Coordinates of C-alpha atoms in Angstrom, one line a residue:
X97 CA -9.4 0.5 -20.1
X98 CA -10.5 -2.8 -22.2
X99 CA -13.4 -3.3 -24.7
X100 CA -14.4 -6.2 -26.0
X101 CA -16.6 -4.8 -29.0
X102 CA -17.7 -6.8 -31.9
X103 CA -19.2 -3.5 -33.6
X104 CA -18.0 0.0 -34.0
X105 CA -21.3 1.0 -32.3
X106 CA -20.0 -0.6 -29.2
X107 CA -17.7 2.1 -28.9
X108 CA -19.0 5.4 -26.7
X109 CA -17.9 8.5 -26.1
X110 CA -17.1 7.9 -22.4
X111 CA -14.9 4.9 -23.8
X112 CA -12.6 7.0 -25.6
X113 CA -12.7 10.5 -23.9
X114 CA -9.2 11.4 -22.2
X115 CA -7.2 8.6 -24.2
X116 CA -4.0 8.8 -26.0
X117 CA -3.9 5.5 -27.9
X118 CA -6.5 3.3 -29.2
X119 CA -5.5 0.0 -29.8
X120 CA -7.6 -2.2 -31.8
X121 CA -6.6 -6.0 -32.3
X122 CA -7.9 -8.9 -34.3
X123 CA -6.3 -11.9 -35.4
X124 CA -6.6 -12.0 -39.0
X125 CA -7.0 -8.6 -40.8
X126 CA -8.4 -9.7 -45.0
X127 CA -9.9 -6.7 -46.2
X128 CA -9.5 -4.2 -43.5
X129 CA -13.0 -3.0 -43.4
X130 CA -13.7 -3.6 -40.2
X131 CA -10.8 -1.8 -39.5
X132 CA -11.7 1.4 -41.5
X133 CA -15.2 1.4 -40.1
X134 CA -13.3 1.4 -36.3
X135 CA -10.8 3.8 -36.8
X136 CA -14.0 6.2 -38.2
X137 CA -16.0 5.3 -35.4
X138 CA -13.3 6.2 -33.3
X139 CA -12.1 9.8 -35.3
X140 CA -16.1 11.0 -36.1
X141 CA -16.6 10.1 -31.9
X142 CA -13.0 11.5 -30.4
X143 CA -10.6 12.5 -33.0
X144 CA -7.5 12.7 -30.4
X145 CA -5.9 9.7 -29.7
X146 CA -3.3 7.6 -31.8
X147 CA -4.8 4.1 -33.1
X148 CA -2.7 1.4 -33.5
X149 CA -4.0 -1.7 -35.2
X150 CA -2.4 -5.1 -34.4
X151 CA -3.2 -8.6 -36.0
X152 CA -1.7 -11.8 -36.3
X153 CA -2.1 -11.8 -40.1
X154 CA -2.9 -9.2 -42.2
X155 CA -3.5 -9.4 -46.2
X156 CA -1.1 -7.3 -48.3
X157 CA -4.4 -5.0 -49.6
X158 CA -5.7 -4.3 -46.2
X159 CA -2.3 -2.5 -45.4
X160 CA -2.6 -0.4 -47.7
X161 CA -6.2 0.4 -47.0
X162 CA -5.0 0.8 -43.4
X163 CA -2.2 3.2 -43.8
X164 CA -5.1 5.5 -46.2
X165 CA -7.2 6.7 -43.7
X166 CA -4.2 8.8 -42.0
X167 CA -0.9 9.0 -40.4
X168 CA -2.2 8.7 -37.0
X169 CA -3.3 5.1 -37.5
X170 CA 0.1 2.7 -37.1
X171 CA -0.4 -0.7 -38.0
X172 CA 1.3 -3.7 -36.6
X173 CA 1.5 -7.1 -38.1
X174 CA 3.1 -10.5 -37.5
X175 CA 2.5 -11.5 -40.9
X176 CA 1.4 -10.2 -44.0
X177 CA -0.2 -12.5 -46.6
X178 CA -0.9 -11.7 -50.2
X179 CA -4.3 -13.9 -50.4
X180 CA -7.3 -14.3 -48.1
X181 CA -6.1 -15.3 -45.3
X182 CA -8.9 -17.9 -43.2
X183 CA -9.0 -17.7 -39.7
X184 CA -10.0 -21.4 -39.5
X185 CA -6.9 -23.2 -38.2
X186 CA -5.2 -20.1 -37.3
X187 CA -5.0 -20.5 -33.6
X188 CA -3.5 -24.0 -33.7
X189 CA -1.1 -22.7 -36.2
X190 CA 0.0 -19.5 -33.7
X191 CA 0.0 -22.0 -30.5
X192 CA 2.4 -24.1 -32.4
X193 CA 4.9 -20.9 -33.2
X194 CA 4.7 -19.9 -29.8
X195 CA 6.0 -23.4 -28.3
X196 CA 8.7 -23.5 -31.0
X197 CA 10.6 -21.0 -29.6

C-alpha cells in the first residue's frame, strides 16, 4: 500500500494494521521533527511494524534524534550533512548525480 501523507494524522489505523514494515520517505530531513511525529503516530496507532526512514539527505542531528526514538527504527540516508540543508535545488542535484553514473 502507498499513502502520500503530509501530516501524521493522515495515517489511519486501517493503513497500518497487519503491516510488518512502514517506510517513511522524505527528500531532506533537517531537524527530524516530522520523522519523530510520524513514528509516534505509527507507534500509538499500531505498535507492531518496523519503521524504516529513507531520505536523500539528513542533518547529523536528525539522525541522532531519529535513532533515539527506538531500536525498531532504521534510518537510511543517501548523504549526511552537518549543517541545515535547503530543499531548493536538491532535485536538480540528484538529477545530475543520477545521470553521471
